[in-house]
Amino acid sequence: MSLMNGKQYIESLRKLNTKVYLFGKRVDNFVDHPMIRPSINSVAMTYELACDPEYQNLCTAVSGLTGKKINRFCHLHQSQEDLMKKVKMQRLLGQKTGSCFQRCVGMDAFNAVYSTTFEIDEKYGTTYHKNFVDYMIYVQEQDLTVDGAMTDPKGDRSLPPSRQEDPDIYLRIVEKNKDGIIVNGAKAHQTGAVNSHEHLIMPTAAMKEDDKAYAVSFAVPSDAPGISMIYGRQSCDTRKLEGTGCMDCGNCTFGGQEALVVFDHVFIPWNRVFLCEEYEFAGILVERFAGYHRQSYGGCKVGVGDVLIGAAACAADYNGVQKAMHIKDKLIEMIQLNETLYSCGIACSALGTETAAGNYQIDNLLANVCKQNVTRFPYEISRLAEDIAGGLMVTMPSQADFDSPETGEICKKYFKGPKGTDVMERMKILRLIENITLGAAAVGYRTESMHGAGSPQAQRIMISRQSGLDEKKRLAKKLAGINT
Ligand code: SF4
Ligand code: FE
């Protein structure tokens, strides 16, 4: 089976014995849990679209390893066109789900680990690349969702991993034996972790020799002994417990997900290990993964932005202000900001280059500029959406009040918009805007825009490193007639 549909994906999760905690208790059936299921539906959409003839050109690819048709989320990019299709696919999925669809972290990790293991093997004669190619073929054939896991909890950020008070605060190798390695630690903020079949672990930062026990990359099934996950809370998340179709959720079908993934003496066989103490490659792996994920945000956030802009335009209709010049101008501003992000995602893809291993890497400077813009523009787009929506977005009564025999008619009378508009439609659109800008989806649209794929300062460091400032000074001096 190399292409699953959404239903098959959901059923495949039931076969796993994933250990998930929510509100302090183990969840027996996470697949049907009302707070978790919307995030599963979002991942399921990545499978559904790949099976839909209308979207197959974007959402599938031909594997460079096997020549078979696979889901693009399992693909090693073979060209600049592949890189651009990835961004277009992410925009499409953002439009369809209005949330984070989680599967990109795995795709970005595949491409970063593929090229890096090739270079480690070239230097040390190791077999990491062969291990990884075998693993990739397995992932492609099974059409798996994989959590690309990079971020450690980090403890005291002024100290390197080996000098932390608690040695597990960065994930580390605690034992090596003839069969494999044993690891301890955790990965934090893991997008889609609970909904993934597997985890692909990477180090979180560049490492020095003292930190070599922390320079580790491997793949492991989500339900391997010793792995547990603690589900992250989201704003307004318990509204999802109020029942399907609840207007108050804003978007009760789809959502994102983050979790803390804990590794308690987890055994990894050697054929699943892709980096083990070759510390000088940790920074390269981090840089490549971060670059790909910064490119990704030029797609997914743009798709969610499309939904938010559409919702703001609908709110203007329901408020009767759609013809006001300042409203039209605000919508134009939102579109311009959103398309700027898309331009960055496409640009860093169009200038991608082939790696020594043969897959394609984005232009790293432009990918970092892309993500730096993402740390700002969704906030401005959200501000404008809230401006257009009006205060009712955060003061309106609940669906229960609209349904109540005692208060329903009063609510409908006083919250009605222009003649010919439906009061409940107006409320639904406002709740959707609330969901994306302040509610559960805001994790993926706003705060993740700031901190996902690295916080703003991480991009500024990369921009500074790659800016070629000396060359710019040389250009200026030449034109100014300065010969020093
Ligand atoms: Fe994909 Fe965007 Fe979610 Fe990252 S934040 S996993 S790029 S949808
Ligand atoms: Fe993310």
Tab-separated table of C-alpha atoms and ligand atoms in Angstrom:
chain	number	residue	atom	x	y	z
A	1	MET	CA	0.000	0.000	0.000
A	2	SER	CA	1.638	3.261	-0.964
A	3	LEU	CA	-1.334	5.646	-0.751
A	4	MET	CA	-3.725	5.557	2.196
A	5	ASN	CA	-6.955	7.537	2.235
A	6	GLY	CA	-8.138	9.556	5.233
A	7	LYS	CA	-10.245	6.778	6.663
A	8	GLN	CA	-7.456	4.216	6.386
A	9	TYR	CA	-5.101	6.639	8.131
A	10	ILE	CA	-7.513	7.088	11.028
A	11	GLU	CA	-7.973	3.324	11.315
A	12	SER	CA	-4.201	2.828	11.245
A	13	LEU	CA	-3.885	5.005	14.366
A	14	ARG	CA	-6.225	2.677	16.244
A	15	LYS	CA	-3.756	-0.174	15.772
A	16	LEU	CA	-1.068	1.689	17.713
A	17	ASN	CA	-0.720	1.436	21.447
A	18	THR	CA	0.220	5.100	21.813
A	19	LYS	CA	0.496	6.264	25.410
A	20	VAL	CA	-1.245	9.642	25.637
A	21	TYR	CA	-2.074	11.716	28.725
A	22	LEU	CA	-4.612	14.541	28.845
A	23	PHE	CA	-5.758	16.375	31.990
A	24	GLY	CA	-3.513	14.112	34.071
A	25	LYS	CA	-5.025	10.835	32.920
A	26	ARG	CA	-4.149	8.239	30.306
A	27	VAL	CA	-6.484	8.440	27.303
A	28	ASP	CA	-7.579	4.945	26.242
A	29	ASN	CA	-9.005	5.892	22.866
A	30	PHE	CA	-7.301	9.053	21.680
A	31	VAL	CA	-8.629	8.650	18.125
A	32	ASP	CA	-12.201	9.425	19.148
A	33	HIS	CA	-11.432	11.890	21.912
A	34	PRO	CA	-13.379	15.079	21.027
A	35	MET	CA	-10.460	17.355	21.922
A	36	ILE	CA	-7.966	15.345	19.860
A	37	ARG	CA	-10.077	14.193	16.907
A	38	PRO	CA	-10.123	17.549	15.044
A	39	SER	CA	-6.323	17.422	14.846
A	40	ILE	CA	-6.531	13.883	13.457
A	41	ASN	CA	-9.034	15.103	10.859
A	42	SER	CA	-6.495	17.705	9.722
A	43	VAL	CA	-3.825	15.045	9.143
A	44	ALA	CA	-6.436	12.838	7.459
A	45	MET	CA	-6.929	15.629	4.918
A	46	THR	CA	-3.308	15.158	3.767
A	47	TYR	CA	-4.317	11.594	2.831
A	48	GLU	CA	-7.694	12.497	1.360
A	49	LEU	CA	-6.343	15.113	-1.034
A	50	ALA	CA	-3.630	12.729	-2.282
A	51	CYS	CA	-6.399	10.314	-3.313
A	52	ASP	CA	-8.503	13.020	-4.977
A	53	PRO	CA	-7.830	13.244	-8.759
A	54	GLU	CA	-8.290	17.020	-8.569
A	55	TYR	CA	-5.325	17.424	-6.233
A	56	GLN	CA	-3.063	14.499	-7.105
A	57	ASN	CA	-0.683	16.614	-9.129
A	58	LEU	CA	0.135	18.650	-6.028
A	59	CYS	CA	-0.335	16.099	-3.275
A	60	THR	CA	1.450	13.092	-4.754
A	61	ALA	CA	4.908	12.651	-6.259
A	62	VAL	CA	6.998	9.945	-7.888
A	63	SER	CA	9.474	8.544	-5.384
A	64	GLY	CA	13.109	9.075	-6.329
A	65	LEU	CA	13.870	5.888	-4.371
A	66	THR	CA	11.325	3.423	-5.789
A	67	GLY	CA	9.729	5.132	-8.816
A	68	LYS	CA	6.322	4.585	-7.230
A	69	LYS	CA	3.552	7.128	-6.719
A	70	ILE	CA	3.637	8.329	-3.114
A	71	ASN	CA	2.111	11.007	-0.931
A	72	ARG	CA	4.154	14.214	-1.298
A	73	PHE	CA	4.489	14.362	2.488
A	74	CYS	CA	6.795	11.309	2.198
A	75	HIS	CA	8.805	12.715	-0.705
A	76	LEU	CA	12.470	13.625	-1.038
A	77	HIS	CA	12.364	16.741	-3.235
A	78	GLN	CA	13.900	16.089	-6.655
A	79	SER	CA	13.778	19.591	-8.156
A	80	GLN	CA	12.898	23.232	-7.573
A	81	GLU	CA	9.484	22.384	-8.962
A	82	ASP	CA	9.012	19.813	-6.199
A	83	LEU	CA	9.922	22.470	-3.629
A	84	MET	CA	7.354	24.878	-5.083
A	85	LYS	CA	4.692	22.180	-5.243
A	86	LYS	CA	5.308	21.486	-1.581
A	87	VAL	CA	4.511	25.125	-0.697
A	88	LYS	CA	1.429	25.129	-2.957
A	89	MET	CA	0.212	21.907	-1.343
A	90	GLN	CA	0.649	23.423	2.118
A	91	ARG	CA	-1.332	26.503	1.118
A	92	LEU	CA	-4.098	24.255	-0.190
A	93	LEU	CA	-4.206	22.266	3.049
A	94	GLY	CA	-4.269	25.448	5.134
A	95	GLN	CA	-7.277	26.537	3.073
A	96	LYS	CA	-9.046	23.198	3.552
A	97	THR	CA	-8.435	22.856	7.300
A	98	GLY	CA	-7.985	26.422	8.618
A	99	SER	CA	-5.417	24.928	10.978
A	100	CYS	CA	-2.074	23.157	11.266
A	101	PHE	CA	-2.182	19.801	9.482
A	102	GLN	CA	0.966	18.615	11.214
A	103	ARG	CA	2.470	16.293	8.655
A	104	CYS	CA	5.067	18.764	7.319
A	105	VAL	CA	7.500	18.334	10.203
A	106	GLY	CA	8.121	14.758	9.100
A	107	MET	CA	8.538	15.745	5.449
A	108	ASP	CA	11.039	18.449	6.412
A	109	ALA	CA	12.947	16.062	8.672
A	110	PHE	CA	13.151	13.412	5.902
A	111	ASN	CA	14.810	15.834	3.531
A	112	ALA	CA	17.240	17.206	6.115
A	113	VAL	CA	18.282	13.775	7.444
A	114	TYR	CA	18.632	12.359	3.923
A	115	SER	CA	21.214	14.902	2.792
A	116	THR	CA	23.051	15.087	6.132
A	117	THR	CA	23.474	11.320	6.573
A	118	PHE	CA	24.997	11.165	3.091
A	119	GLU	CA	27.650	13.652	4.160
A	120	ILE	CA	28.345	11.926	7.495
A	121	ASP	CA	28.902	8.624	5.697
A	122	GLU	CA	31.245	10.311	3.226
A	123	LYS	CA	33.379	11.582	6.093
A	124	TYR	CA	33.284	8.605	8.458
A	125	GLY	CA	32.372	5.585	6.324
A	126	THR	CA	29.303	4.979	8.498
A	127	THR	CA	26.061	3.448	7.177
A	128	TYR	CA	23.598	6.069	8.363
A	129	HIS	CA	22.503	7.010	4.847
A	130	LYS	CA	21.751	3.415	3.902
A	131	ASN	CA	19.836	3.022	7.176
A	132	PHE	CA	17.869	6.124	6.339
A	133	VAL	CA	17.145	5.152	2.718
A	134	ASP	CA	15.780	1.794	3.946
A	135	TYR	CA	13.679	3.656	6.490
A	136	MET	CA	12.374	6.118	3.874
A	137	ILE	CA	11.293	3.287	1.583
A	138	TYR	CA	9.369	1.790	4.515
A	139	VAL	CA	7.745	5.182	5.271
A	140	GLN	CA	6.785	5.714	1.617
A	141	GLU	CA	5.386	2.209	1.143
A	142	GLN	CA	3.348	2.413	4.358
A	143	ASP	CA	2.383	6.083	3.745
A	144	LEU	CA	3.239	6.976	7.328
A	145	THR	CA	2.854	10.215	9.232
A	146	VAL	CA	6.106	10.926	11.030
A	147	ASP	CA	6.729	13.506	13.725
A	148	GLY	CA	9.954	15.323	12.845
A	149	ALA	CA	11.125	16.002	16.395
A	150	MET	CA	13.789	18.582	17.060
A	151	THR	CA	13.016	20.844	20.033
A	152	ASP	CA	14.328	19.799	23.454
A	153	PRO	CA	12.965	21.393	26.643
A	154	LYS	CA	16.386	23.170	27.011
A	155	GLY	CA	16.267	24.002	30.762
A	156	ASP	CA	18.736	26.813	31.455
A	157	ARG	CA	19.270	28.310	28.036
A	158	SER	CA	22.572	29.893	29.022
A	159	LEU	CA	24.127	26.417	29.411
A	160	PRO	CA	24.993	23.757	26.829
A	161	PRO	CA	23.327	20.303	27.110
A	162	SER	CA	26.193	18.656	29.003
A	163	ARG	CA	26.215	21.334	31.749
A	164	GLN	CA	22.502	21.292	32.572
A	165	GLU	CA	21.492	20.408	36.139
A	166	ASP	CA	19.243	17.628	34.805
A	167	PRO	CA	21.132	15.676	32.116
A	168	ASP	CA	17.859	14.555	30.499
A	169	ILE	CA	16.705	18.090	29.738
A	170	TYR	CA	18.191	17.526	26.277
A	171	LEU	CA	17.519	14.124	24.746
A	172	ARG	CA	20.658	11.967	25.010
A	173	ILE	CA	22.261	8.591	24.515
A	174	VAL	CA	22.555	6.843	27.888
A	175	GLU	CA	23.884	3.536	26.584
A	176	LYS	CA	25.395	2.028	23.453
A	177	ASN	CA	25.578	-1.719	22.966
A	178	LYS	CA	26.005	-4.180	20.103
A	179	ASP	CA	22.286	-4.061	19.235
A	180	GLY	CA	21.659	-0.349	19.379
A	181	ILE	CA	21.380	2.667	21.667
A	182	ILE	CA	19.221	3.580	24.650
A	183	VAL	CA	17.989	7.161	24.927
A	184	ASN	CA	16.484	9.352	27.627
A	185	GLY	CA	14.952	12.799	27.551
A	186	ALA	CA	12.066	14.586	25.900
A	187	LYS	CA	11.018	16.598	22.878
A	188	ALA	CA	8.720	19.528	23.601
A	189	HIS	CA	6.017	21.312	21.542
A	190	GLN	CA	5.824	18.352	19.169
A	191	THR	CA	3.380	19.150	16.398
A	192	GLY	CA	1.235	16.149	15.486
A	193	ALA	CA	3.136	13.811	17.827
A	194	VAL	CA	0.089	11.872	19.008
A	195	ASN	CA	-1.203	11.542	15.441
A	196	SER	CA	2.075	10.185	14.069
A	197	HIS	CA	2.959	6.570	13.425
A	198	GLU	CA	6.624	7.262	14.007
A	199	HIS	CA	9.007	9.887	15.377
A	200	LEU	CA	12.148	11.011	13.591
A	201	ILE	CA	14.402	12.542	16.211
A	202	MET	CA	17.052	15.156	15.495
A	203	PRO	CA	19.335	17.196	17.780
A	204	THR	CA	18.034	20.612	18.728
A	205	ALA	CA	21.165	22.750	18.209
A	206	ALA	CA	24.787	22.747	17.083
A	207	MET	CA	26.871	20.673	19.518
A	208	LYS	CA	30.471	20.668	20.737
A	209	GLU	CA	32.520	17.595	21.705
A	210	ASP	CA	31.385	17.703	25.350
A	211	ASP	CA	27.800	17.408	24.104
A	212	LYS	CA	28.338	14.461	21.791
A	213	ALA	CA	25.935	12.231	23.760
A	214	TYR	CA	23.238	14.690	22.673
A	215	ALA	CA	24.162	14.544	18.983
A	216	VAL	CA	21.715	11.810	18.047
A	217	SER	CA	19.179	11.140	15.319
A	218	PHE	CA	16.969	8.076	14.997
A	219	ALA	CA	13.485	6.853	14.099
A	220	VAL	CA	11.156	5.058	16.482
A	221	PRO	CA	7.511	3.945	16.428
A	222	SER	CA	5.154	6.146	18.482
A	223	ASP	CA	4.159	3.239	20.698
A	224	ALA	CA	7.657	1.906	21.394
A	225	PRO	CA	8.206	0.888	25.053
A	226	GLY	CA	9.272	3.879	27.147
A	227	ILE	CA	7.574	6.577	25.025
A	228	SER	CA	4.701	8.598	26.452
A	229	MET	CA	3.083	11.877	25.433
A	230	ILE	CA	1.412	14.637	27.391
A	231	TYR	CA	-1.096	16.564	25.272
A	232	GLY	CA	-0.786	20.357	25.113
A	233	ARG	CA	-3.699	22.615	26.080
A	234	GLN	CA	-5.041	25.152	23.646
A	235	SER	CA	-7.103	28.254	24.166
A	236	CYS	CA	-10.845	27.401	24.305
A	237	ASP	CA	-10.040	23.689	23.827
A	238	THR	CA	-12.819	22.391	26.088
A	239	ARG	CA	-15.396	23.955	23.790
A	240	LYS	CA	-14.730	20.872	21.653
A	241	LEU	CA	-16.247	18.765	24.433
A	242	GLU	CA	-19.585	20.519	23.906
A	243	GLY	CA	-20.511	18.380	20.897
A	244	THR	CA	-19.916	18.196	17.171
A	245	GLY	CA	-21.285	21.075	15.189
A	246	CYS	CA	-20.992	23.396	18.173
A	247	MET	CA	-20.935	26.944	16.807
A	248	ASP	CA	-18.796	28.078	19.735
A	249	CYS	CA	-15.727	26.178	18.467
A	250	GLY	CA	-15.563	28.271	15.310
A	251	ASN	CA	-14.059	25.283	13.488
A	252	CYS	CA	-15.044	22.080	15.226
A	253	THR	CA	-13.897	19.764	12.428
A	254	PHE	CA	-10.216	20.606	12.197
A	255	GLY	CA	-7.415	21.663	14.520
A	256	GLY	CA	-3.747	21.353	15.340
A	257	GLN	CA	-1.940	19.553	18.109
A	258	GLU	CA	1.233	19.742	20.171
A	259	ALA	CA	2.528	17.403	22.851
A	260	LEU	CA	5.479	16.754	25.131
A	261	VAL	CA	7.051	13.449	24.044
A	262	VAL	CA	8.955	11.686	26.820
A	263	PHE	CA	11.630	9.025	26.243
A	264	ASP	CA	12.318	6.840	29.246
A	265	HIS	CA	15.139	4.431	28.398
A	266	VAL	CA	13.908	3.826	24.862
A	267	PHE	CA	15.854	1.235	22.865
A	268	ILE	CA	16.717	2.061	19.240
A	269	PRO	CA	18.269	-0.660	17.039
A	270	TRP	CA	21.315	0.371	15.009
A	271	ASN	CA	19.465	0.189	11.686
A	272	ARG	CA	17.205	3.007	12.916
A	273	VAL	CA	20.100	5.267	14.010
A	274	PHE	CA	21.125	8.118	11.664
A	275	LEU	CA	23.551	10.111	13.818
A	276	CYS	CA	25.381	8.940	16.906
A	277	GLU	CA	27.919	11.313	18.476
A	278	GLU	CA	29.221	12.856	15.209
A	279	TYR	CA	28.559	16.170	16.924
A	280	GLU	CA	29.871	18.441	14.164
A	281	PHE	CA	26.920	17.396	11.969
A	282	ALA	CA	24.276	18.370	14.547
A	283	GLY	CA	24.348	22.035	13.505
A	284	ILE	CA	24.120	21.162	9.792
A	285	LEU	CA	21.090	18.953	10.405
A	286	VAL	CA	19.390	21.640	12.489
A	287	GLU	CA	20.057	24.310	9.880
A	288	ARG	CA	18.634	22.195	7.051
A	289	PHE	CA	15.521	21.111	8.914
A	290	ALA	CA	14.885	24.661	10.119
A	291	GLY	CA	15.353	25.969	6.572
A	292	TYR	CA	12.762	23.566	5.176
A	293	HIS	CA	10.299	24.308	7.951
A	294	ARG	CA	10.763	28.061	7.506
A	295	GLN	CA	9.906	27.518	3.837
A	296	SER	CA	6.830	25.523	4.932
A	297	TYR	CA	5.387	28.520	6.743
A	298	GLY	CA	5.268	30.377	3.431
A	299	GLY	CA	2.586	27.837	2.476
A	300	CYS	CA	0.573	26.688	5.498
A	301	LYS	CA	0.180	30.086	7.170
A	302	VAL	CA	-0.820	31.601	3.833
A	303	GLY	CA	-3.597	29.022	3.416
A	304	VAL	CA	-4.969	29.735	6.891
A	305	GLY	CA	-4.536	33.439	6.085
A	306	ASP	CA	-6.770	32.917	3.020
A	307	VAL	CA	-9.491	31.539	5.306
A	308	LEU	CA	-9.096	34.425	7.746
A	309	ILE	CA	-9.247	37.042	4.989
A	310	GLY	CA	-12.352	35.341	3.587
A	311	ALA	CA	-13.924	35.267	7.041
A	312	ALA	CA	-13.169	38.962	7.569
A	313	ALA	CA	-14.769	39.803	4.194
A	314	CYS	CA	-17.857	37.757	5.179
A	315	ALA	CA	-17.999	39.531	8.547
A	316	ALA	CA	-17.976	42.860	6.689
A	317	ASP	CA	-20.986	41.624	4.642
A	318	TYR	CA	-22.822	40.491	7.786
A	319	ASN	CA	-22.045	43.814	9.463
A	320	GLY	CA	-23.287	45.744	6.415
A	321	VAL	CA	-19.984	47.584	5.937
A	322	GLN	CA	-18.641	45.815	2.863
A	323	LYS	CA	-18.830	48.948	0.720
A	324	ALA	CA	-16.926	51.193	3.140
A	325	MET	CA	-13.621	52.286	1.590
A	326	HIS	CA	-11.601	51.692	4.770
A	327	ILE	CA	-12.898	48.100	4.961
A	328	LYS	CA	-11.960	47.442	1.354
A	329	ASP	CA	-8.541	48.911	2.040
A	330	LYS	CA	-8.020	46.731	5.112
A	331	LEU	CA	-8.866	43.632	3.099
A	332	ILE	CA	-6.384	44.690	0.416
A	333	GLU	CA	-3.737	45.171	3.107
A	334	MET	CA	-4.412	41.678	4.462
A	335	ILE	CA	-4.131	40.184	0.978
A	336	GLN	CA	-0.903	42.021	0.232
A	337	LEU	CA	0.673	40.778	3.477
A	338	ASN	CA	-0.518	37.228	2.896
A	339	GLU	CA	0.742	37.106	-0.690
A	340	THR	CA	4.099	38.516	0.442
A	341	LEU	CA	4.498	35.456	2.674
A	342	TYR	CA	3.589	33.202	-0.246
A	343	SER	CA	6.083	35.003	-2.482
A	344	CYS	CA	8.811	34.242	0.058
A	345	GLY	CA	7.801	30.556	0.210
A	346	ILE	CA	7.856	30.282	-3.578
A	347	ALA	CA	11.064	32.301	-3.960
A	348	CYS	CA	13.159	30.202	-1.559
A	349	SER	CA	11.867	27.118	-3.408
A	350	ALA	CA	12.563	28.461	-6.901
A	351	LEU	CA	16.178	29.151	-5.905
A	352	GLY	CA	16.644	25.722	-4.309
A	353	THR	CA	19.781	23.722	-5.112
A	354	GLU	CA	20.724	20.068	-5.314
A	355	THR	CA	22.502	18.548	-2.302
A	356	ALA	CA	25.380	16.058	-2.548
A	357	ALA	CA	22.845	13.310	-1.747
A	358	GLY	CA	20.665	14.364	-4.707
A	359	ASN	CA	17.582	15.862	-3.059
A	360	TYR	CA	16.863	19.594	-3.185
A	361	GLN	CA	17.436	22.142	-0.439
A	362	ILE	CA	15.723	25.534	-0.362
A	363	ASP	CA	17.621	28.838	-0.551
A	364	ASN	CA	18.364	29.267	3.119
A	365	LEU	CA	18.609	33.071	3.234
A	366	LEU	CA	15.217	33.508	1.562
A	367	ALA	CA	13.635	30.779	3.728
A	368	ASN	CA	14.775	32.636	6.824
A	369	VAL	CA	13.435	35.923	5.440
A	370	CYS	CA	10.165	34.059	4.795
A	371	LYS	CA	9.854	32.878	8.382
A	372	GLN	CA	10.938	36.260	9.783
A	373	ASN	CA	8.028	37.828	7.897
A	374	VAL	CA	5.766	35.084	9.256
A	375	THR	CA	6.669	36.179	12.803
A	376	ARG	CA	5.011	39.525	11.968
A	377	PHE	CA	2.463	39.496	9.156
A	378	PRO	CA	-0.081	37.011	10.603
A	379	TYR	CA	-0.263	39.284	13.657
A	380	GLU	CA	-1.094	42.249	11.451
A	381	ILE	CA	-3.547	40.192	9.390
A	382	SER	CA	-5.200	39.063	12.656
A	383	ARG	CA	-5.354	42.652	13.913
A	384	LEU	CA	-7.110	43.759	10.747
A	385	ALA	CA	-9.507	40.779	10.875
A	386	GLU	CA	-10.435	41.668	14.458
A	387	ASP	CA	-10.847	45.297	13.448
A	388	ILE	CA	-13.303	44.344	10.690
A	389	ALA	CA	-15.108	41.703	12.807
A	390	GLY	CA	-15.959	44.116	15.619
A	391	GLY	CA	-16.148	43.533	19.354
A	392	LEU	CA	-19.074	41.142	19.076
A	393	MET	CA	-16.519	38.467	18.176
A	394	VAL	CA	-15.519	38.314	21.845
A	395	THR	CA	-18.748	39.327	23.582
A	396	MET	CA	-21.392	37.259	21.802
A	397	PRO	CA	-23.405	34.696	23.776
A	398	SER	CA	-23.004	30.945	23.400
A	399	GLN	CA	-24.820	28.680	20.998
A	400	ALA	CA	-26.799	27.416	24.008
A	401	ASP	CA	-28.176	30.939	24.486
A	402	PHE	CA	-29.221	31.113	20.856
A	403	ASP	CA	-30.890	27.689	21.188
A	404	SER	CA	-32.617	28.398	24.513
A	405	PRO	CA	-36.406	28.897	24.562
A	406	GLU	CA	-35.843	31.644	27.110
A	407	THR	CA	-33.066	33.647	25.441
A	408	GLY	CA	-32.917	32.435	21.827
A	409	GLU	CA	-35.347	34.915	20.302
A	410	ILE	CA	-33.799	37.815	22.218
A	411	CYS	CA	-30.304	36.913	20.987
A	412	LYS	CA	-31.528	36.532	17.413
A	413	LYS	CA	-33.362	39.870	17.548
A	414	TYR	CA	-30.468	41.914	18.912
A	415	PHE	CA	-27.581	40.308	17.011
A	416	LYS	CA	-29.243	40.391	13.603
A	417	GLY	CA	-27.282	42.153	10.854
A	418	PRO	CA	-28.589	43.765	7.635
A	419	LYS	CA	-31.891	42.662	6.115
A	420	GLY	CA	-31.537	39.405	4.215
A	421	THR	CA	-28.592	38.161	6.313
A	422	ASP	CA	-28.835	35.211	8.643
A	423	VAL	CA	-28.030	35.934	12.272
A	424	MET	CA	-26.598	32.464	12.949
A	425	GLU	CA	-24.324	32.669	9.912
A	426	ARG	CA	-23.051	35.971	11.240
A	427	MET	CA	-22.248	34.377	14.606
A	428	LYS	CA	-20.536	31.393	12.972
A	429	ILE	CA	-18.202	33.609	10.950
A	430	LEU	CA	-17.294	35.659	14.010
A	431	ARG	CA	-16.525	32.459	15.927
A	432	LEU	CA	-14.297	31.286	13.084
A	433	ILE	CA	-12.337	34.539	13.284
A	434	GLU	CA	-12.100	34.086	17.051
A	435	ASN	CA	-10.887	30.501	16.537
A	436	ILE	CA	-8.063	31.533	14.185
A	437	THR	CA	-6.966	34.677	16.011
A	438	LEU	CA	-7.568	33.810	19.668
A	439	GLY	CA	-8.848	30.243	19.992
A	440	ALA	CA	-7.484	26.758	19.377
A	441	ALA	CA	-6.348	27.465	15.799
A	442	ALA	CA	-4.455	30.540	17.024
A	443	VAL	CA	-1.803	28.136	18.334
A	444	GLY	CA	-1.012	27.322	14.725
A	445	TYR	CA	-1.727	30.672	13.148
A	446	ARG	CA	-0.391	33.207	15.623
A	447	THR	CA	1.909	31.876	18.327
A	448	GLU	CA	3.305	29.191	16.058
A	449	SER	CA	3.990	31.920	13.508
A	450	MET	CA	6.219	33.472	16.154
A	451	HIS	CA	7.951	30.420	17.629
A	452	GLY	CA	7.395	27.481	15.273
A	453	ALA	CA	10.405	26.586	13.098
A	454	GLY	CA	12.520	28.670	15.475
A	455	SER	CA	11.856	31.933	17.280
A	456	PRO	CA	12.539	35.248	15.485
A	457	GLN	CA	16.092	35.652	16.766
A	458	ALA	CA	17.079	32.300	15.248
A	459	GLN	CA	16.171	33.639	11.804
A	460	ARG	CA	17.994	36.904	12.387
A	461	ILE	CA	21.179	34.991	13.182
A	462	MET	CA	20.831	33.013	9.938
A	463	ILE	CA	20.015	36.139	7.926
A	464	SER	CA	23.074	37.847	9.363
A	465	ARG	CA	25.299	34.853	8.563
A	466	GLN	CA	24.181	34.639	4.962
A	467	SER	CA	23.674	38.274	4.165
A	468	GLY	CA	27.055	38.840	2.428
A	469	LEU	CA	27.412	42.218	4.103
A	470	ASP	CA	31.098	42.521	3.139
A	471	GLU	CA	30.165	42.107	-0.514
A	472	LYS	CA	27.523	44.819	-0.167
A	473	LYS	CA	30.144	47.138	1.362
A	474	ARG	CA	32.487	46.355	-1.520
A	475	LEU	CA	29.760	47.291	-4.033
A	476	ALA	CA	29.147	50.584	-2.279
A	477	LYS	CA	32.810	51.462	-2.024
A	478	LYS	CA	33.409	50.722	-5.688
A	479	LEU	CA	30.644	53.081	-6.788
A	480	ALA	CA	31.802	55.730	-4.343
A	481	GLY	CA	35.302	55.564	-5.754
A	482	ILE	CA	36.856	54.201	-2.543
A	483	ASN	CA	39.748	51.850	-3.198
A	484	THR	CA	40.429	50.453	0.305
B	1	SF4	FE1	2.819	22.094	8.610
B	1	SF4	FE2	2.474	24.633	9.142
B	1	SF4	FE3	1.752	22.817	10.932
B	1	SF4	FE4	4.347	23.249	10.513
B	1	SF4	S1	2.852	24.720	11.332
B	1	SF4	S2	3.341	21.263	10.607
B	1	SF4	S3	4.341	23.737	8.319
B	1	SF4	S4	0.880	23.106	8.912
B	2	FE	FE	5.095	24.281	12.999
